[in-house]
Amino acid sequence: MGVTAGPRAAFAAEITQATTGLNAARAAWRESQAGRASIASFPKPEALAEVMQRLSAALFPVRLGGFRGGTIPEDEFVADALARAFALLHAEVASELGYWSEGCGAPFEPDQPDLIVRMFAASLPDIRRLVDSDVQAAFVGDPSARTADEILVSYPGAHAVLHHRVAHQLFALGAPIVARAISELANARTGIDIHPGATVGPSFFIDHGTGVVIGETAIIGRNVRLYQHVTLGARAPLGLTHVRPHERFARHPIVEDDVTIYAGATILGRVTIGRGSIIGGNVWLLRDVPPDSVVVQPEASVLDAASADGVAAQLGLATT
């Protein structure tokens, strides 16, 4: 299609130049990816956003689906939401499997998308029960919450964990790109980044939540509570160091039951935080912590007048 009248005509030269430059950039990328198959199919984030909308309505028809009774029975409302969700999900899983097939030159069985969707469907009651336990943990743990309903519809931690429960199941069933895209939907809205491969036990509560990062091989037990800006991460990016198989596939922390980790704590590598422990704010941990431990930084100190004046001078502030 050529450049004609309207806004495109006003920038015809710039459009031509940018189009030519982008063509060159694509060609350079494709040349650098020797042997890489062309992409004929790939999951669409906008379709997966609708999948999550429909699944949320099926899981929680009144609170997240807007069901208010009337002439349609609740089960029929749920069935309609699931029918649309499964049709969309099937298409996106098929796109992902097609993408992997193109890359390796070996097709999946034709019914593989059907199998993944059917197995996912069977997991929905368990997902609902897990999210119920997460919401209850938030209600017990946050005295500012008036009702559990408020938590489900408005808390960023509940939104992120609901997406994770769905994404984790799809990741385990063999649709990692679909799962990752669903996780990113929650990350974009809440700032909470949970890899769909992370294993998270019941009654999980993320309070406030912005900046929380949980890596792929992290294992989190029952009744764990995290605050904002907690990182359960790996020690070094792959490719920068020589790593053994254990370090590659078990590179994030294990957090046992009944652990609380306060804001800003960073825990890196395959370390274990023992059951019942408390990790204070802004703590940096690279080693195991025994059960029932309390780990904190040295308490902040109040400076004497002379020291305070020195710091104020460095900051360009005046003291009285």
Short mmCIF file of C-alpha atoms in Angstrom, two decimals:
data_model
loop_
_atom_site.label_atom_id
_atom_site.label_comp_id
_atom_site.label_asym_id
_atom_site.label_seq_id
_atom_site.Cartn_x
_atom_site.Cartn_y
_atom_site.Cartn_z
CA MET A 1 0.00 0.00 0.00
CA GLY A 2 1.51 3.33 -1.01
CA VAL A 3 1.64 6.59 0.87
CA THR A 4 -1.39 8.67 -0.13
CA ALA A 5 -3.33 11.60 1.25
CA GLY A 6 -3.76 12.43 4.90
CA PRO A 7 -1.22 12.18 7.76
CA ARG A 8 0.97 9.68 5.92
CA ALA A 9 1.38 12.05 2.99
CA ALA A 10 2.63 14.75 5.34
CA PHE A 11 5.49 12.45 6.43
CA ALA A 12 6.02 10.54 3.18
CA ALA A 13 9.80 10.97 3.11
CA GLU A 14 10.19 10.03 6.76
CA ILE A 15 7.95 6.98 6.35
CA THR A 16 9.95 5.80 3.35
CA GLN A 17 13.24 6.27 5.21
CA ALA A 18 12.00 4.51 8.36
CA THR A 19 10.50 1.64 6.35
CA THR A 20 13.78 1.11 4.53
CA GLY A 21 15.74 1.24 7.79
CA LEU A 22 13.41 -1.22 9.50
CA ASN A 23 13.73 -3.57 6.55
CA ALA A 24 17.51 -3.50 6.98
CA ALA A 25 17.22 -4.05 10.74
CA ARG A 26 14.94 -7.08 10.23
CA ALA A 27 17.28 -8.52 7.65
CA ALA A 28 20.27 -8.13 10.00
CA TRP A 29 18.39 -9.82 12.84
CA ARG A 30 17.30 -12.73 10.66
CA GLU A 31 20.81 -13.18 9.32
CA SER A 32 22.17 -13.31 12.87
CA GLN A 33 19.66 -16.06 13.75
CA ALA A 34 21.07 -18.68 11.40
CA GLY A 35 18.83 -21.72 11.06
CA ARG A 36 15.92 -20.05 12.86
CA ALA A 37 12.57 -20.85 11.28
CA SER A 38 10.19 -18.07 10.32
CA ILE A 39 7.36 -17.39 12.74
CA ALA A 40 3.97 -18.30 11.32
CA SER A 41 2.17 -18.37 14.67
CA PHE A 42 2.69 -16.91 18.12
CA PRO A 43 0.42 -16.38 21.16
CA LYS A 44 -1.33 -13.00 21.29
CA PRO A 45 -1.30 -11.14 24.63
CA GLU A 46 -4.61 -9.40 23.90
CA ALA A 47 -6.34 -12.77 23.41
CA LEU A 48 -4.81 -14.09 26.63
CA ALA A 49 -6.06 -11.00 28.46
CA GLU A 50 -9.58 -12.00 27.44
CA VAL A 51 -8.86 -15.58 28.52
CA MET A 52 -8.00 -14.30 31.99
CA GLN A 53 -11.08 -12.09 32.07
CA ARG A 54 -13.31 -15.05 31.23
CA LEU A 55 -11.52 -17.43 33.60
CA SER A 56 -11.75 -14.89 36.43
CA ALA A 57 -15.51 -14.64 35.79
CA ALA A 58 -15.83 -18.44 35.88
CA LEU A 59 -13.74 -18.79 39.03
CA PHE A 60 -15.48 -15.93 40.86
CA PRO A 61 -18.74 -15.26 39.01
CA VAL A 62 -20.18 -12.72 41.43
CA ARG A 63 -17.09 -10.79 42.54
CA LEU A 64 -15.06 -10.79 39.30
CA GLY A 65 -17.67 -11.80 36.72
CA GLY A 66 -20.48 -9.41 37.60
CA PHE A 67 -23.07 -12.19 37.91
CA ARG A 68 -26.17 -10.89 39.66
CA GLY A 69 -28.64 -13.70 39.21
CA GLY A 70 -31.73 -13.07 37.14
CA THR A 71 -32.97 -15.54 34.55
CA ILE A 72 -29.60 -17.23 33.99
CA PRO A 73 -28.49 -19.80 36.62
CA GLU A 74 -25.00 -19.27 38.04
CA ASP A 75 -23.71 -22.56 36.63
CA GLU A 76 -24.88 -21.55 33.15
CA PHE A 77 -23.08 -18.21 33.51
CA VAL A 78 -19.92 -20.08 34.51
CA ALA A 79 -20.27 -22.56 31.64
CA ASP A 80 -20.63 -19.73 29.11
CA ALA A 81 -17.51 -18.00 30.47
CA LEU A 82 -15.54 -21.25 30.33
CA ALA A 83 -16.67 -22.02 26.79
CA ARG A 84 -15.30 -18.72 25.52
CA ALA A 85 -12.14 -18.97 27.66
CA PHE A 86 -11.33 -22.50 26.49
CA ALA A 87 -11.90 -21.65 22.81
CA LEU A 88 -9.52 -18.68 23.05
CA LEU A 89 -7.00 -20.61 25.13
CA HIS A 90 -7.03 -23.52 22.69
CA ALA A 91 -6.17 -21.17 19.82
CA GLU A 92 -3.29 -19.56 21.71
CA VAL A 93 -1.88 -22.90 22.90
CA ALA A 94 -2.07 -24.17 19.32
CA SER A 95 -0.18 -21.06 18.18
CA GLU A 96 2.54 -21.70 20.74
CA LEU A 97 2.89 -25.36 19.81
CA GLY A 98 3.04 -24.35 16.17
CA TYR A 99 5.85 -21.94 17.03
CA TRP A 100 7.86 -24.66 18.78
CA SER A 101 7.21 -27.07 15.91
CA GLU A 102 8.57 -24.57 13.39
CA GLY A 103 11.69 -24.16 15.48
CA CYS A 104 12.52 -27.83 15.83
CA GLY A 105 11.00 -29.21 12.63
CA ALA A 106 8.97 -31.85 14.50
CA PRO A 107 5.22 -31.36 14.86
CA PHE A 108 3.24 -32.10 18.01
CA GLU A 109 0.39 -34.56 17.94
CA PRO A 110 -2.66 -32.84 16.41
CA ASP A 111 -4.69 -33.24 19.61
CA GLN A 112 -2.00 -31.78 21.90
CA PRO A 113 -3.76 -28.38 22.29
CA ASP A 114 -6.99 -30.22 23.17
CA LEU A 115 -5.16 -32.30 25.76
CA ILE A 116 -3.57 -29.26 27.40
CA VAL A 117 -6.89 -27.40 27.60
CA ARG A 118 -8.70 -30.46 28.99
CA MET A 119 -6.07 -31.01 31.67
CA PHE A 120 -6.11 -27.32 32.53
CA ALA A 121 -9.91 -27.41 32.82
CA ALA A 122 -9.62 -30.27 35.34
CA SER A 123 -7.34 -28.12 37.51
CA LEU A 124 -9.74 -25.17 37.88
CA PRO A 125 -11.43 -26.34 41.12
CA ASP A 126 -7.99 -26.66 42.75
CA ILE A 127 -7.02 -23.22 41.45
CA ARG A 128 -10.19 -21.78 42.98
CA ARG A 129 -9.44 -23.40 46.34
CA LEU A 130 -5.84 -22.11 46.29
CA VAL A 131 -6.92 -18.55 45.51
CA ASP A 132 -9.53 -18.76 48.30
CA SER A 133 -6.71 -19.68 50.70
CA ASP A 134 -4.62 -16.75 49.44
CA VAL A 135 -7.49 -14.30 49.93
CA GLN A 136 -8.17 -15.63 53.42
CA ALA A 137 -4.47 -15.29 54.31
CA ALA A 138 -4.59 -11.66 53.18
CA PHE A 139 -7.72 -11.01 55.22
CA VAL A 140 -6.16 -12.50 58.34
CA GLY A 141 -2.85 -10.72 57.75
CA ASP A 142 -4.09 -7.23 56.91
CA PRO A 143 -6.11 -5.44 59.61
CA SER A 144 -7.05 -2.71 57.12
CA ALA A 145 -9.09 -5.15 55.03
CA ARG A 146 -12.82 -4.86 55.73
CA THR A 147 -13.86 -7.99 53.85
CA ALA A 148 -12.35 -10.82 51.86
CA ASP A 149 -14.32 -9.54 48.85
CA GLU A 150 -12.41 -6.24 48.99
CA ILE A 151 -9.14 -8.16 48.80
CA LEU A 152 -10.10 -10.21 45.77
CA VAL A 153 -11.32 -7.26 43.71
CA SER A 154 -8.80 -4.59 44.69
CA TYR A 155 -5.55 -5.92 46.18
CA PRO A 156 -2.64 -6.07 43.72
CA GLY A 157 -1.22 -9.12 45.51
CA ALA A 158 -4.46 -11.05 45.03
CA HIS A 159 -4.59 -10.08 41.35
CA ALA A 160 -1.00 -11.21 40.79
CA VAL A 161 -1.42 -14.49 42.65
CA LEU A 162 -4.64 -15.34 40.77
CA HIS A 163 -2.77 -14.89 37.49
CA HIS A 164 0.12 -16.96 38.83
CA ARG A 165 -2.13 -19.86 39.84
CA VAL A 166 -3.45 -20.02 36.26
CA ALA A 167 -0.07 -19.42 34.60
CA HIS A 168 1.72 -22.00 36.74
CA GLN A 169 -0.70 -24.72 35.69
CA LEU A 170 -0.29 -23.88 31.99
CA PHE A 171 3.49 -23.75 32.41
CA ALA A 172 3.47 -27.23 33.93
CA LEU A 173 1.24 -28.55 31.13
CA GLY A 174 3.67 -27.47 28.41
CA ALA A 175 2.61 -23.97 27.30
CA PRO A 176 5.41 -21.80 28.76
CA ILE A 177 4.98 -18.81 26.42
CA VAL A 178 1.24 -18.64 27.04
CA ALA A 179 1.96 -18.91 30.77
CA ARG A 180 4.62 -16.20 30.66
CA ALA A 181 2.30 -13.85 28.77
CA ILE A 182 -0.39 -14.34 31.42
CA SER A 183 2.12 -13.59 34.18
CA GLU A 184 3.15 -10.42 32.36
CA LEU A 185 -0.46 -9.22 32.30
CA ALA A 186 -0.37 -9.15 36.10
CA ASN A 187 3.13 -7.66 36.19
CA ALA A 188 2.07 -4.79 33.94
CA ARG A 189 -0.85 -3.94 36.23
CA THR A 190 0.70 -4.56 39.65
CA GLY A 191 4.49 -4.43 39.34
CA ILE A 192 4.63 -7.96 40.80
CA ASP A 193 6.74 -10.32 38.68
CA ILE A 194 6.18 -14.00 39.45
CA HIS A 195 7.67 -16.46 36.98
CA PRO A 196 5.03 -19.06 36.09
CA GLY A 197 7.49 -21.83 36.92
CA ALA A 198 7.70 -20.81 40.59
CA THR A 199 6.04 -23.25 43.00
CA VAL A 200 3.84 -21.46 45.52
CA GLY A 201 2.00 -23.14 48.38
CA PRO A 202 -1.44 -22.22 49.72
CA SER A 203 -2.28 -19.18 51.86
CA PHE A 204 0.23 -16.94 50.09
CA PHE A 205 -0.03 -13.21 50.80
CA ILE A 206 1.84 -10.40 49.04
CA ASP A 207 1.20 -7.18 50.99
CA HIS A 208 1.33 -3.99 48.88
CA GLY A 209 3.47 -5.87 46.40
CA THR A 210 5.05 -3.41 43.96
CA GLY A 211 8.53 -4.56 42.96
CA VAL A 212 8.22 -8.16 44.17
CA VAL A 213 10.24 -10.55 41.98
CA ILE A 214 10.00 -14.35 42.29
CA GLY A 215 12.20 -16.47 40.02
CA GLU A 216 11.39 -19.56 38.01
CA THR A 217 12.77 -22.23 40.35
CA ALA A 218 11.72 -20.64 43.63
CA ILE A 219 9.75 -22.88 46.01
CA ILE A 220 7.46 -21.19 48.52
CA GLY A 221 5.72 -23.10 51.27
CA ARG A 222 2.42 -22.65 53.06
CA ASN A 223 1.37 -19.44 54.82
CA VAL A 224 4.22 -17.25 53.52
CA ARG A 225 3.94 -13.47 53.56
CA LEU A 226 5.99 -11.06 51.42
CA TYR A 227 6.07 -7.28 51.42
CA GLN A 228 6.90 -4.91 48.57
CA HIS A 229 10.26 -5.02 46.75
CA VAL A 230 11.18 -8.50 47.95
CA THR A 231 13.39 -10.41 45.49
CA LEU A 232 13.71 -14.19 45.42
CA GLY A 233 16.34 -14.29 42.70
CA ALA A 234 19.35 -16.04 41.23
CA ARG A 235 22.95 -15.05 41.86
CA ALA A 236 24.25 -14.48 38.34
CA PRO A 237 22.74 -14.30 34.86
CA LEU A 238 23.21 -17.49 32.90
CA GLY A 239 26.01 -17.14 30.37
CA LEU A 240 28.17 -14.95 32.58
CA THR A 241 29.47 -17.79 34.73
CA HIS A 242 30.06 -21.52 34.34
CA VAL A 243 27.23 -23.25 36.16
CA ARG A 244 26.56 -26.87 36.99
CA PRO A 245 23.17 -28.45 36.17
CA HIS A 246 22.02 -28.09 39.79
CA GLU A 247 22.84 -24.39 39.75
CA ARG A 248 21.06 -23.93 36.45
CA PHE A 249 17.84 -25.70 37.34
CA ALA A 250 17.70 -24.94 41.08
CA ARG A 251 18.93 -21.38 41.23
CA HIS A 252 16.29 -19.58 43.31
CA PRO A 253 15.47 -19.72 47.04
CA ILE A 254 13.35 -22.17 48.98
CA VAL A 255 11.07 -20.43 51.49
CA GLU A 256 9.58 -22.85 53.98
CA ASP A 257 6.20 -22.60 55.73
CA ASP A 258 5.16 -19.67 57.94
CA VAL A 259 7.92 -17.29 56.82
CA THR A 260 7.53 -13.50 56.70
CA ILE A 261 9.87 -11.43 54.50
CA TYR A 262 9.72 -7.67 54.95
CA ALA A 263 10.10 -4.90 52.37
CA GLY A 264 13.22 -4.67 50.27
CA ALA A 265 14.80 -7.97 51.27
CA THR A 266 16.93 -9.62 48.57
CA ILE A 267 17.51 -13.38 48.78
CA LEU A 268 19.65 -14.87 46.03
CA GLY A 269 20.58 -18.41 45.02
CA ARG A 270 19.42 -21.84 46.15
CA VAL A 271 19.30 -20.94 49.82
CA THR A 272 16.66 -22.17 52.27
CA ILE A 273 14.78 -19.87 54.61
CA GLY A 274 13.77 -22.13 57.47
CA ARG A 275 10.24 -22.56 58.68
CA GLY A 276 8.84 -19.81 60.91
CA SER A 277 11.64 -17.34 60.20
CA ILE A 278 11.33 -13.56 59.89
CA ILE A 279 13.53 -11.70 57.41
CA GLY A 280 13.76 -7.99 58.11
CA GLY A 281 13.57 -5.15 55.63
CA ASN A 282 16.45 -4.49 53.19
CA VAL A 283 18.33 -7.61 54.28
CA TRP A 284 20.71 -9.17 51.72
CA LEU A 285 20.96 -12.96 52.03
CA LEU A 286 23.17 -15.45 50.23
CA ARG A 287 23.09 -18.28 52.79
CA ASP A 288 20.65 -20.62 54.50
CA VAL A 289 18.67 -19.44 57.48
CA PRO A 290 17.75 -21.97 60.23
CA PRO A 291 14.11 -22.43 61.22
CA ASP A 292 12.61 -19.86 63.62
CA SER A 293 15.35 -17.29 62.91
CA VAL A 294 15.04 -13.51 62.91
CA VAL A 295 17.42 -11.84 60.46
CA VAL A 296 17.76 -8.03 60.54
CA GLN A 297 20.19 -5.30 59.62
CA PRO A 298 21.85 -3.25 62.37
CA GLU A 299 19.38 -0.73 63.72
CA ALA A 300 19.67 2.81 62.39
CA SER A 301 21.42 5.22 64.77
CA VAL A 302 20.75 8.85 65.65
CA LEU A 303 23.80 11.01 64.91
CA ASP A 304 25.24 13.41 67.44
CA ALA A 305 25.09 17.11 66.56
CA ALA A 306 28.56 17.34 65.03
CA SER A 307 28.07 14.29 62.83
CA ALA A 308 24.64 15.53 61.78
CA ASP A 309 26.11 18.89 60.76
CA GLY A 310 28.73 17.08 58.67
CA VAL A 311 26.13 15.02 56.83
CA ALA A 312 23.91 18.08 56.32
CA ALA A 313 26.85 19.95 54.83
CA GLN A 314 27.51 17.12 52.38
CA LEU A 315 23.87 17.22 51.33
CA GLY A 316 23.88 21.01 51.00
CA LEU A 317 21.37 21.41 53.82
CA ALA A 318 21.36 23.82 56.71
CA THR A 319 20.86 22.72 60.32
CA THR A 320 19.37 24.80 63.08
#
